[in-house]
Coordinates of C-alpha atoms and ligand atoms in Angstrom, one line a residue:
M1348 CA 3.5 25.3 -14.5
K1349 CA 0.9 27.5 -12.6
Y1350 CA -0.8 25.8 -9.6
S1351 CA -4.0 27.2 -10.9
E1352 CA -3.9 24.7 -13.8
L1353 CA -3.7 21.8 -11.4
V1354 CA -6.4 23.2 -9.2
K1355 CA -8.6 23.3 -12.2
V1356 CA -8.1 19.5 -12.6
Y1357 CA -8.8 18.8 -8.9
K1358 CA -12.0 20.6 -9.2
E1359 CA -13.2 18.9 -12.4
I1360 CA -12.1 15.5 -11.0
A1361 CA -13.8 15.9 -7.6
S1362 CA -17.1 17.0 -9.4
T1363 CA -17.6 13.6 -11.2
S1364 CA -17.8 10.1 -9.8
K1365 CA -17.4 8.5 -13.2
T1366 CA -14.1 6.8 -13.5
L1367 CA -13.9 7.1 -17.2
E1368 CA -14.6 10.8 -17.1
K1369 CA -12.0 11.3 -14.4
T1370 CA -9.4 9.5 -16.6
K1371 CA -10.1 11.6 -19.6
I1372 CA -9.7 14.8 -17.5
L1373 CA -6.5 13.6 -16.1
A1374 CA -5.2 12.4 -19.6
E1375 CA -5.8 16.0 -21.0
F1376 CA -3.7 17.4 -18.1
L1377 CA -0.9 15.0 -18.7
K1378 CA -0.7 16.0 -22.3
K1379 CA 0.0 19.5 -21.0
L1380 CA 2.4 18.1 -18.5
K1381 CA 4.4 16.3 -21.2
K1382 CA 5.7 19.8 -22.4
E1383 CA 6.9 20.7 -18.8
K1384 CA 10.4 20.1 -17.7
N1385 CA 9.6 19.0 -14.3
K1386 CA 7.5 15.8 -14.5
D1387 CA 7.5 15.5 -10.7
I1388 CA 4.4 17.7 -10.8
I1389 CA 2.6 14.4 -11.4
Y1390 CA 3.0 13.6 -7.7
L1391 CA 0.8 16.7 -6.7
L1392 CA -2.1 15.0 -8.6
R1393 CA -2.3 12.6 -5.7
G1394 CA -1.4 15.1 -3.1
K1395 CA 2.1 14.0 -2.8
V1396 CA 5.5 15.6 -3.4
F1397 CA 7.7 12.5 -3.3
P1398 CA 7.6 9.3 -5.4
D1399 CA 5.6 6.4 -3.7
Y1400 CA 8.7 4.6 -2.9
D1401 CA 10.1 7.4 -1.0
E1402 CA 9.1 7.4 2.6
R1403 CA 9.8 11.0 3.5
E1404 CA 6.7 12.5 4.9
L1405 CA 5.9 16.2 5.4
G1406 CA 4.9 15.5 9.1
I1407 CA 2.7 18.6 9.3
S1408 CA 0.1 18.6 12.0
T1409 CA -3.3 20.3 12.0
Q1410 CA -1.9 22.6 14.8
L1411 CA 1.1 23.9 12.9
T1412 CA -1.2 24.4 9.8
I1413 CA -3.5 26.6 11.8
K1414 CA -0.4 28.6 12.9
A1415 CA 0.6 29.0 9.3
L1416 CA -2.8 30.3 8.5
N1417 CA -2.8 32.6 11.3
K1418 CA 0.5 33.9 10.1
S1419 CA -0.6 34.4 6.4
T1420 CA -4.2 35.5 6.9
G1421 CA -4.0 37.4 10.2
H1422 CA -6.9 35.5 11.7
S1423 CA -6.5 34.3 15.2
A1424 CA -5.8 30.6 16.0
K1425 CA -9.1 30.7 18.0
E1426 CA -11.2 31.9 15.2
I1427 CA -9.6 29.3 12.8
V1428 CA -10.3 26.6 15.2
K1429 CA -13.9 27.7 15.5
R1430 CA -14.4 27.6 11.7
F1431 CA -12.6 24.2 11.5
K1432 CA -15.1 22.7 14.0
K1433 CA -18.1 24.0 11.9
L1434 CA -16.6 23.0 8.4
G1435 CA -14.7 19.9 9.5
D1436 CA -12.1 20.5 6.7
L1437 CA -9.1 22.8 7.3
G1438 CA -8.8 23.2 3.4
K1439 CA -12.2 24.9 3.3
V1440 CA -11.4 27.1 6.2
A1441 CA -8.2 28.2 4.4
E1442 CA -10.3 28.9 1.4
E1443 CA -12.6 31.2 3.3
L1444 CA -9.9 33.0 5.1
V1445 CA -8.0 33.6 1.9
K1446 CA -11.1 34.8 0.2
E1447 CA -11.9 37.3 2.9
K1448 CA -8.4 38.6 2.8
K1449 CA -8.1 38.6 -1.0
Q1450 CA -11.3 40.9 -1.2
K1451 CA -9.1 43.5 0.6
T1452 CA -5.8 43.1 -1.3
L1453 CA -6.9 42.0 -4.7
S1454 CA -3.6 40.5 -5.7
S1455 CA -3.6 37.8 -8.4
S1456 CA -2.1 34.4 -7.7
K1457 CA 1.3 33.5 -9.3
L1458 CA 1.7 30.3 -7.4
T1459 CA 3.5 27.7 -9.4
C1460 CA 3.7 23.9 -8.9
E1461 CA 7.4 24.0 -8.9
K1462 CA 7.4 26.4 -5.9
I1463 CA 5.1 24.2 -4.1
L1464 CA 7.3 21.1 -4.6
Q1465 CA 10.3 23.1 -3.5
N1466 CA 8.8 24.4 -0.2
L1467 CA 7.0 21.2 0.8
R1468 CA 10.0 19.1 0.2
K1469 CA 11.9 21.4 2.5
L1470 CA 9.3 20.7 5.2
A1471 CA 10.4 17.1 5.2
E1472 CA 14.0 18.0 5.5
I1473 CA 14.2 20.7 8.3
T1474 CA 15.4 19.6 11.7
G1475 CA 17.0 21.0 14.7
A1476 CA 16.6 24.4 16.3
G1477 CA 13.8 26.7 14.9
T1478 CA 12.2 23.8 13.1
V1479 CA 8.6 25.0 13.9
E1480 CA 9.2 28.5 12.9
R1481 CA 10.8 27.6 9.6
R1482 CA 8.1 25.3 8.7
I1483 CA 5.3 27.9 9.4
S1484 CA 7.3 30.3 7.2
L1485 CA 7.4 27.8 4.2
I1486 CA 3.8 27.1 4.4
S1487 CA 2.6 30.6 4.9
E1488 CA 4.8 31.9 2.1
L1489 CA 2.7 29.5 -0.2
L1490 CA -0.6 30.4 1.4
T1491 CA 0.2 34.2 1.0
S1492 CA 0.3 33.8 -2.7
S1493 CA -2.6 31.5 -3.1
S1494 CA -6.1 32.2 -4.4
P1495 CA -8.9 30.8 -2.2
L1496 CA -9.3 27.7 -4.1
E1497 CA -5.6 27.1 -4.4
A1498 CA -5.5 27.5 -0.5
R1499 CA -8.0 24.9 -0.2
Y1500 CA -6.1 22.1 -2.1
L1501 CA -2.7 23.4 -0.8
T1502 CA -3.8 22.9 2.8
R1503 CA -5.2 19.5 2.2
T1504 CA -1.9 18.5 0.5
I1505 CA 0.1 19.7 3.4
L1506 CA -2.2 17.6 5.8
G1507 CA -1.9 14.5 3.5
N1508 CA -5.6 14.5 2.8
L1509 CA -6.3 15.7 -0.7
R1510 CA -9.8 14.1 -1.0
V1511 CA -9.9 14.4 -4.8
G1512 CA -10.0 10.7 -5.6
I1513 CA -7.1 10.2 -7.9
G1514 CA -6.1 6.6 -7.5
E1515 CA -3.3 4.5 -8.8
G1516 CA -5.6 2.9 -11.4
I1517 CA -7.0 6.1 -12.8
L1518 CA -3.5 7.7 -13.2
R1519 CA -2.2 4.6 -14.8
D1520 CA -5.1 4.6 -17.3
A1521 CA -4.6 8.3 -18.0
I1522 CA -0.9 7.8 -18.8
V1523 CA -2.0 5.1 -21.3
L1524 CA -4.3 7.6 -23.0
S1525 CA -2.0 10.5 -23.0
C1526 CA 1.3 8.7 -23.9
L1527 CA 0.4 5.4 -25.6
E1528 CA -2.5 4.8 -27.9
T1529 CA -6.0 6.6 -27.4
K1530 CA -9.1 4.8 -28.3
E1531 CA -9.6 6.8 -31.4
N1532 CA -6.1 6.0 -32.7
L1533 CA -6.9 2.3 -32.0
E1534 CA -10.2 2.7 -33.9
K1535 CA -8.3 4.1 -36.9
R1536 CA -5.6 1.4 -36.7
F1537 CA -8.1 -1.3 -36.8
S1538 CA -10.7 0.4 -39.0
G1539 CA -10.3 -2.3 -41.6
L1540 CA -11.5 -5.1 -39.5
Q1541 CA -15.1 -6.2 -38.9
K1542 CA -16.8 -4.7 -35.9
S1543 CA -16.5 -7.6 -33.4
E1544 CA -13.0 -8.3 -34.4
R1545 CA -12.2 -4.7 -34.1
L1546 CA -13.6 -4.3 -30.6
K1547 CA -11.7 -7.4 -29.5
K1548 CA -8.5 -6.0 -30.8
I1549 CA -9.0 -2.6 -29.3
S1550 CA -9.9 -4.1 -25.9
A1551 CA -6.9 -6.4 -26.0
E1552 CA -4.5 -3.6 -26.9
T1553 CA -5.9 -1.3 -24.2
K1554 CA -5.5 -4.0 -21.7
E1555 CA -2.0 -4.7 -22.7
N1556 CA -1.0 -0.9 -22.5
A1557 CA -2.5 -0.6 -19.1
E1558 CA -0.5 -3.8 -18.0
L1559 CA 2.6 -2.2 -19.5
V1560 CA 2.2 0.9 -17.5
Q1561 CA 1.2 -1.1 -14.4
E1562 CA 4.2 -3.3 -14.6
A1563 CA 6.6 -0.5 -14.9
Y1564 CA 4.9 1.2 -11.8
D1565 CA 5.1 -1.9 -9.8
K1566 CA 8.9 -2.0 -10.4
A1567 CA 9.6 1.6 -10.0
N1568 CA 6.8 3.0 -7.7
D1569 CA 7.4 6.3 -9.2
F1570 CA 4.8 8.0 -11.4
A1571 CA 7.1 10.7 -12.7
L1572 CA 9.5 8.1 -14.0
V1573 CA 6.8 6.0 -15.5
F1574 CA 5.2 8.9 -17.2
E1575 CA 8.5 9.9 -18.6
Q1576 CA 9.3 6.5 -20.0
A1577 CA 5.7 6.1 -21.3
C1578 CA 6.1 9.3 -23.1
K1579 CA 9.3 8.0 -24.8
K1580 CA 7.6 4.7 -25.4
K1581 CA 10.3 3.0 -23.4
L1582 CA 8.3 1.5 -20.5
K1583 CA 10.1 -1.8 -20.9
D1584 CA 13.4 -0.1 -20.0
V1585 CA 12.0 0.5 -16.4
A1586 CA 14.2 -1.8 -14.5
I1587 CA 14.4 -2.9 -10.8
S1588 CA 17.4 -1.8 -8.7
T1589 CA 18.6 -2.3 -5.3
E1590 CA 18.3 1.4 -4.7
K1591 CA 14.6 1.5 -4.2
P1592 CA 11.7 -0.9 -3.1
L1593 CA 9.5 -2.6 -5.5
K1594 CA 6.1 -4.1 -4.9
V1595 CA 6.1 -7.8 -3.9
M1596 CA 4.4 -10.4 -6.0
L1597 CA 1.1 -11.4 -4.4
F1598 CA -0.7 -14.8 -4.5
Q1599 CA -4.3 -16.0 -5.0
K1600 CA -6.3 -18.5 -3.0
A1601 CA -7.0 -22.1 -3.8
K1602 CA -9.6 -24.1 -1.9
D1603 CA -7.8 -27.4 -2.1
F1604 CA -4.9 -29.2 -3.7
E1605 CA -6.7 -30.4 -6.8
E1606 CA -7.4 -26.6 -7.5
A1607 CA -3.8 -25.7 -6.6
F1608 CA -2.2 -28.1 -9.1
K1609 CA -4.8 -26.9 -11.7
R1610 CA -3.5 -23.4 -11.2
V1611 CA 0.1 -23.7 -11.0
G1612 CA 0.7 -27.0 -13.0
K1613 CA 2.4 -30.3 -12.2
P1614 CA 4.8 -30.7 -10.7
A1615 CA 4.6 -27.9 -8.4
A1616 CA 6.7 -26.5 -5.6
F1617 CA 5.0 -26.5 -2.2
E1618 CA 6.3 -24.3 0.6
F1619 CA 5.3 -23.6 4.2
K1620 CA 3.1 -20.5 4.4
Y1621 CA 4.7 -18.9 7.3
D1622 CA 2.6 -16.8 9.7
G1623 CA 4.9 -13.6 9.9
F1624 CA 5.5 -10.7 7.8
R1625 CA 7.0 -10.1 4.4
M1626 CA 10.4 -8.8 4.1
L1627 CA 12.1 -7.6 1.0
I1628 CA 15.8 -7.4 1.6
H1629 CA 18.1 -5.4 -0.6
K1630 CA 21.9 -5.5 -0.5
D1631 CA 24.4 -3.5 -2.3
S1632 CA 27.6 -1.7 -1.9
K1633 CA 25.7 0.9 0.4
G1634 CA 24.7 -2.0 2.8
V1635 CA 21.5 -3.9 3.6
R1636 CA 18.1 -2.4 3.6
I1637 CA 14.9 -3.9 4.6
F1638 CA 11.5 -3.1 3.3
T1639 CA 8.0 -4.2 4.3
R1640 CA 5.4 -4.9 1.5
R1641 CA 4.1 -1.3 2.0
L1642 CA 7.5 -0.1 1.0
D1643 CA 8.5 1.0 4.4
N1644 CA 12.1 1.0 5.2
V1645 CA 12.5 -0.9 8.5
S1646 CA 16.2 -1.5 8.4
N1647 CA 16.8 0.2 11.7
Q1648 CA 14.2 -2.1 13.5
F1649 CA 16.0 -5.1 12.3
P1650 CA 19.8 -5.1 12.9
D1651 CA 19.6 -8.8 13.6
V1652 CA 18.5 -9.4 10.1
V1653 CA 21.1 -7.0 8.6
F1654 CA 23.7 -9.2 10.5
Y1655 CA 22.3 -12.4 9.3
I1656 CA 22.3 -11.3 5.7
K1657 CA 25.9 -10.3 5.8
K1658 CA 26.8 -13.5 7.6
H1659 CA 24.8 -16.2 5.7
V1660 CA 24.1 -14.9 2.1
K1661 CA 26.8 -14.7 -0.5
G1662 CA 26.8 -12.0 -3.1
R1663 CA 27.8 -8.5 -3.9
S1664 CA 24.2 -7.3 -4.5
F1665 CA 20.8 -8.8 -4.5
I1666 CA 17.1 -8.5 -3.6
L1667 CA 15.5 -11.3 -1.6
D1668 CA 11.9 -11.9 -0.9
S1669 CA 11.2 -13.6 2.5
E1670 CA 8.8 -14.0 5.4
A1671 CA 10.1 -13.2 8.9
I1672 CA 8.6 -15.2 11.8
G1673 CA 8.8 -14.9 15.5
Y1674 CA 9.8 -17.4 18.1
D1675 CA 10.0 -17.8 21.8
P1676 CA 13.7 -17.3 22.8
K1677 CA 13.4 -19.9 25.5
T1678 CA 11.3 -22.7 24.1
K1679 CA 12.2 -21.9 20.4
K1680 CA 8.5 -22.4 19.5
Y1681 CA 7.4 -20.3 16.5
K1682 CA 4.8 -17.5 17.5
P1683 CA 2.0 -16.0 15.3
F1684 CA 2.4 -12.8 13.6
Q1685 CA 0.7 -10.7 16.1
S1686 CA 3.2 -11.5 18.8
I1687 CA 6.1 -9.9 16.7
S1688 CA 4.2 -7.1 15.0
Q1689 CA 5.4 -4.5 17.4
R1690 CA 8.9 -5.0 16.0
I1691 CA 8.0 -3.3 12.8
K1692 CA 7.1 0.2 14.2
R1693 CA 9.4 0.3 17.2
K1694 CA 11.8 3.1 17.2
Y1695 CA 13.5 2.7 20.7
D1696 CA 14.9 -0.1 22.9
I1697 CA 15.5 -2.1 19.6
E1698 CA 18.3 -4.2 21.0
K1699 CA 16.1 -5.3 23.9
L1700 CA 13.3 -6.2 21.6
V1701 CA 15.7 -8.2 19.2
K1702 CA 16.4 -10.4 22.4
E1703 CA 12.8 -10.6 23.6
L1704 CA 11.1 -11.1 20.2
P1705 CA 13.7 -12.8 18.0
I1706 CA 12.9 -13.6 14.4
E1707 CA 13.9 -16.2 11.8
V1708 CA 14.0 -15.0 8.1
N1709 CA 12.7 -17.6 5.8
V1710 CA 13.8 -16.7 2.2
F1711 CA 11.6 -18.0 -0.7
D1712 CA 12.6 -15.9 -3.7
I1713 CA 15.4 -13.8 -5.3
L1714 CA 14.7 -11.0 -7.9
Y1715 CA 18.0 -9.6 -8.5
Y1716 CA 21.7 -10.8 -8.3
N1717 CA 25.2 -9.3 -8.8
G1718 CA 23.8 -6.6 -11.1
K1719 CA 21.2 -8.6 -12.9
S1720 CA 17.4 -8.6 -12.8
L1721 CA 16.1 -12.2 -12.4
L1722 CA 12.4 -11.4 -12.9
K1723 CA 12.2 -13.2 -16.1
E1724 CA 14.0 -16.3 -14.9
P1725 CA 11.9 -19.4 -14.0
F1726 CA 11.2 -19.8 -10.4
K1727 CA 13.1 -23.2 -10.2
K1728 CA 16.2 -21.4 -11.5
R1729 CA 15.8 -18.6 -8.9
R1730 CA 15.4 -21.2 -6.1
A1731 CA 18.5 -23.0 -7.3
L1732 CA 20.4 -19.9 -7.0
L1733 CA 19.1 -19.3 -3.5
R1734 CA 20.3 -22.8 -2.6
K1735 CA 23.8 -21.9 -3.8
I1736 CA 24.1 -18.6 -1.9
I1737 CA 22.4 -19.1 1.3
K1738 CA 23.9 -20.9 4.3
N1739 CA 20.9 -22.3 6.3
K1740 CA 21.0 -21.3 9.9
K1741 CA 17.9 -22.2 11.9
Y1742 CA 16.4 -19.4 14.0
H1743 CA 18.4 -16.8 12.1
L1744 CA 18.1 -17.1 8.3
K1745 CA 17.3 -20.0 6.0
L1746 CA 15.6 -21.1 2.8
A1747 CA 11.8 -21.6 3.0
E1748 CA 10.8 -25.3 3.6
Q1749 CA 10.0 -26.7 0.1
I1750 CA 9.0 -29.9 -1.6
T1751 CA 8.5 -30.5 -5.3
T1752 CA 5.7 -32.9 -6.2
S1753 CA 2.8 -33.9 -8.5
S1754 CA 1.1 -35.8 -5.9
E1755 CA -2.0 -34.3 -3.8
K1756 CA -1.2 -36.9 -1.1
D1757 CA 2.4 -35.6 -0.6
A1758 CA 1.2 -32.1 -0.7
E1759 CA -1.3 -32.8 2.0
K1760 CA 1.1 -34.4 4.2
F1761 CA 3.3 -31.3 3.8
F1762 CA 0.4 -29.1 4.6
R1763 CA -0.2 -31.0 7.9
Q1764 CA 3.4 -30.7 8.8
A1765 CA 3.3 -26.9 8.3
V1766 CA 0.2 -26.6 10.4
K1767 CA 1.8 -28.8 13.1
E1768 CA 4.7 -26.4 13.2
G1769 CA 2.5 -23.5 13.9
Q1770 CA 2.4 -22.1 10.3
E1771 CA -0.7 -21.0 8.4
G1772 CA -0.8 -23.6 5.4
V1773 CA 1.3 -23.9 2.4
M1774 CA 1.9 -22.0 -0.9
A1775 CA 1.9 -23.8 -4.2
K1776 CA 4.1 -22.3 -6.8
N1777 CA 4.6 -22.7 -10.5
L1778 CA 8.1 -23.9 -11.1
E1779 CA 8.4 -22.2 -14.6
A1780 CA 6.9 -18.9 -13.7
P1781 CA 8.7 -15.5 -13.7
Y1782 CA 8.4 -13.0 -10.8
K1783 CA 5.8 -10.3 -11.4
P1784 CA 6.0 -7.4 -8.8
G1785 CA 2.7 -6.2 -7.4
S1786 CA 0.1 -8.6 -9.0
R1787 CA -2.0 -11.6 -8.0
V1788 CA -1.2 -13.4 -11.1
G1789 CA -1.6 -16.9 -10.0
Y1790 CA 2.0 -18.0 -10.3
G1791 CA 1.5 -19.2 -6.8
V1792 CA -1.6 -19.8 -4.7
K1793 CA -2.1 -20.1 -1.0
I1794 CA -3.9 -22.8 0.8
K1795 CA -4.9 -22.2 4.3
G1796 CA -6.8 -24.0 7.0
E1797 CA -10.6 -23.6 7.5
E1798 CA -10.7 -20.0 8.7
N1799 CA -12.6 -17.4 6.8
E1800 CA -10.8 -14.0 6.8
F1801 CA -10.2 -10.9 4.9
D1802 CA -7.7 -8.1 5.4
L1803 CA -9.8 -4.9 5.3
V1804 CA -9.4 -1.1 6.1
I1805 CA -11.2 0.8 8.7
V1806 CA -13.2 3.8 7.2
K1807 CA -15.5 4.6 10.0
A1808 CA -16.0 4.1 13.7
E1809 CA -18.3 4.9 16.5
Y1810 CA -17.8 6.0 20.1
G1811 CA -19.0 3.8 22.8
T1812 CA -21.3 4.5 25.6
G1813 CA -21.4 3.6 29.4
K1814 CA -18.1 2.4 30.7
R1815 CA -16.7 2.5 27.2
A1816 CA -17.6 6.1 26.6
G1817 CA -14.6 8.0 25.1
W1818 CA -13.4 5.0 23.3
L1819 CA -14.2 3.8 19.7
T1820 CA -15.9 0.6 20.0
S1821 CA -17.5 -0.2 16.7
F1822 CA -15.8 0.0 13.3
T1823 CA -16.9 -0.1 9.7
V1824 CA -14.6 -1.9 7.4
A1825 CA -14.2 -1.8 3.6
C1826 CA -12.8 -3.7 0.8
K1827 CA -11.6 -2.3 -2.5
S1828 CA -12.7 -2.3 -6.0
G1829 CA -10.2 -0.6 -8.4
D1830 CA -9.6 2.7 -6.6
K1831 CA -12.9 2.7 -4.6
L1832 CA -13.3 1.6 -1.1
L1833 CA -16.6 -0.3 -0.5
E1834 CA -18.0 -1.0 2.9
V1835 CA -18.6 -4.7 3.8
G1836 CA -19.5 -4.6 7.5
K1837 CA -19.4 -3.3 11.0
V1838 CA -17.1 -5.0 13.5
S1839 CA -17.4 -4.6 17.2
T1840 CA -16.0 -7.8 18.6
G1841 CA -12.4 -9.2 19.0
L1842 CA -11.0 -6.2 21.0
K1843 CA -10.1 -6.6 24.6
E1844 CA -11.1 -4.6 27.6
K1845 CA -7.5 -4.6 29.0
E1846 CA -4.4 -3.6 27.1
E1847 CA -2.5 -6.6 28.5
M1848 CA -4.8 -9.1 26.9
G1849 CA -4.0 -8.1 23.4
L1850 CA -5.5 -5.5 21.0
S1851 CA -7.7 -3.3 23.2
Y1852 CA -10.5 -0.7 22.8
R1853 CA -8.1 1.8 24.1
G1854 CA -5.3 0.7 21.9
M1855 CA -7.4 0.7 18.8
S1856 CA -8.9 4.2 19.7
K1857 CA -5.4 5.7 20.2
K1858 CA -4.4 4.4 16.7
L1859 CA -7.4 5.8 15.1
K1860 CA -7.7 9.2 16.7
S1861 CA -5.0 10.8 14.6
L1862 CA -6.8 9.4 11.5
I1863 CA -10.1 11.1 12.2
K1864 CA -11.4 13.1 9.3
T1865 CA -14.8 14.3 10.5
E1866 CA -17.1 13.8 13.6
K1867 CA -20.7 13.9 13.6
G1868 CA -22.4 12.8 16.9
R1869 CA -20.8 9.7 18.0
E1870 CA -19.8 8.7 14.5
V1871 CA -16.4 9.4 13.0
E1872 CA -15.0 9.1 9.6
I1873 CA -11.5 7.7 9.4
K1874 CA -8.7 8.2 6.8
P1875 CA -8.4 4.7 5.3
K1876 CA -5.1 3.7 6.5
L1877 CA -5.3 1.1 9.3
V1878 CA -5.5 -2.5 7.9
V1879 CA -7.0 -5.2 10.1
T1880 CA -7.6 -8.9 9.6
V1881 CA -11.4 -9.7 10.1
T1882 CA -12.5 -13.2 10.5
Y1883 CA -16.3 -14.1 9.9
Q1884 CA -18.7 -16.9 9.8
N1885 CA -20.1 -16.4 6.4
I1886 CA -20.9 -13.8 3.8
Q1887 CA -24.4 -12.5 3.1
K1888 CA -25.9 -10.2 0.3
S1889 CA -26.6 -6.9 1.7
P1890 CA -28.1 -3.7 0.3
K1891 CA -26.9 -1.9 3.5
Y1892 CA -23.3 -1.6 2.4
A1893 CA -21.8 -0.2 -0.9
S1894 CA -20.1 -3.5 -1.5
G1895 CA -23.5 -5.3 -1.7
F1896 CA -22.1 -7.9 0.8
A1897 CA -22.0 -8.1 4.6
L1898 CA -19.6 -10.3 6.7
R1899 CA -21.7 -12.1 9.3
F1900 CA -20.3 -12.3 12.8
P1901 CA -17.1 -10.4 12.0
R1902 CA -14.4 -10.3 14.6
F1903 CA -11.0 -8.6 14.6
T1904 CA -8.1 -10.9 14.8
R1905 CA -5.1 -8.8 14.1
L1906 CA -3.7 -5.5 13.2
R1907 CA -1.6 -5.5 10.0
P1908 CA 0.8 -2.5 10.3
D1909 CA 2.9 -4.1 7.6
R1910 CA 0.1 -3.8 5.1
S1911 CA -1.4 -0.9 3.2
P1912 CA -4.9 -0.3 1.8
D1913 CA -3.5 -1.4 -1.5
D1914 CA -3.2 -5.0 0.0
I1915 CA -6.7 -5.3 1.3
A1916 CA -9.3 -7.8 -0.1
T1917 CA -11.0 -7.0 -3.4
L1918 CA -14.7 -7.0 -4.0
N1919 CA -14.0 -9.8 -6.5
E1920 CA -12.5 -11.9 -3.9
I1921 CA -15.4 -11.4 -1.6
K1922 CA -17.8 -12.3 -4.4
K1923 CA -15.9 -15.4 -5.2
E1924 CA -15.9 -16.5 -1.6
Y1925 CA -19.7 -15.7 -1.5
E1926 CA -20.3 -17.8 -4.7
A1927 CA -18.1 -20.7 -3.4
T1928 CA -20.3 -21.0 -0.3
H1929 CA -23.7 -20.4 -1.6
Ligands
AMP349 P1 -2.0 -13.7 2.6 O1 -1.4 -12.7 3.6 O2 -3.0 -14.6 3.0 O3 -2.5 -13.0 1.2 O4 -0.8 -14.7 2.1 C1 0.3 -14.2 1.3 C2 1.5 -13.9 2.3 O5 2.0 -15.0 2.7 C3 2.6 -13.3 1.5 O6 2.5 -11.9 1.3 C4 3.9 -13.6 2.5 O7 3.9 -12.5 3.3 C5 3.3 -14.8 3.3 N1 4.1 -16.0 3.0 C6 4.5 -16.9 3.9 N2 5.2 -17.9 3.5 C7 5.3 -17.6 2.2 C8 6.0 -18.3 1.1 N3 6.7 -19.5 1.3 N4 5.9 -17.8 -0.1 C9 5.3 -16.6 -0.4 N5 4.7 -16.0 0.6 C10 4.8 -16.5 1.9

């Protein structure tokens, strides 16, 4: 497929802010893509070249892209940097440069999506001597055959910042429209019914179809596969496997035990809500692999867990869901998440860190066992299997603490025990429920202490003045609504002056600098990647922020490197919290 066809879609989508409009444009494009052999082109729609479960990255810096632009257009690096400073978007600079060059050569573009996938995938694989030169050649080969507009989007794709606004939700709905039933078809199918009945049926069916696609996606994390299966009307065949990570099941919040029982039924399972981080652990003939809830493969960082799994869990192949918590190696006291978060990203001195910051794995679910998916099995059966295959070993790996009860009193007692042991609270779980990857379905609810907090993503920041000049000191955070990010406040407390004391201004600035999109005076716009936990005193309505709400007295309490912008609080959750307290 010609890249120009895709670029046309980018352009049309970027020019509308209406979700429905975007979905329709995409659906039209997908109808064309159905006829193509290579469905991987669907990744390019969201500026990617690999499926979402795949963690390979292009790893191309602005500097390298400038060199490739220099090679393909002949403009000096100095001139390119100058234009970049003025336009704030290397994509637009590439467009300008190619336009000026094309006026001289007048060749027409023959760039194809397949060629782009091929070259960009190579970028992720090249290592060893001559890497930089080979990367520059691969990129400039593409730029040389681009039209100006193609160069714009290609450059942004290379830099991992497409800025078109095609989120997971829109793509899912477009797949429904292009492969399953369109609204017109449904209208026809239900045309015999009375209007109100007809609308009800259409809306129910549309929702069901969207859920079908979403479910398949949460299992596979691969839009090409989901698209293909949707075209064949075989979405239900999408299965989980130990080969690739899937999205974990998420939980809603309950304010007390009465509400918890109402939501998950009686009797219910109560478990400690451990203050650590989620680990999905896969084992098969190829070995043990560990994934975070953002689907990052962290197996190399946790050789201790790999060892515990081999030693304490029986089975040829399985997928376990668990929470890893840190403890002090001397006193054996459990420690909050923040103290072990560095283990997730650390690439060196791993053995040393294993000793200094040991962790205990608390297994609370099993999704796959010896070749069979257990997603549809009731929770109590899954738990019974866990009991059979896990040999409990405190401070290494064990089953999550659990009681089954119908009594609020017992549940409360259990809650107090959890808090006393340094954990966050408890989870209440429906004993009959299946496991649903990726959704906050309410098969389980969390009950925490008093604190008010949300996980949010940083979208903007501001440089400080005086002794904090040069550091970013004030941060705008956002929640999500569908595919949109909506601001809910500005946070400037919770960071420390000195690094030794915890999360510092300097540390935060360092993390954010590589994510800066644009700068204007002291204000910078940040790529929405860094998730933080923000505590607050209460929520107010506010016209100042796009969400319509503002958190009062917000304060950073932790960085969440294990979570992605997909995991942040939704506008609905904030609304619900506001309503509960007003
Ligand atoms: P929250 O981070 O407040 O949304 O709470 C949900 C998280 O609690 C999950 O994603 C897990 O990482 C963690 N968690 C701790 N203990 C459990 C447990 N027993 N069952 C399920 N999730 C747990």
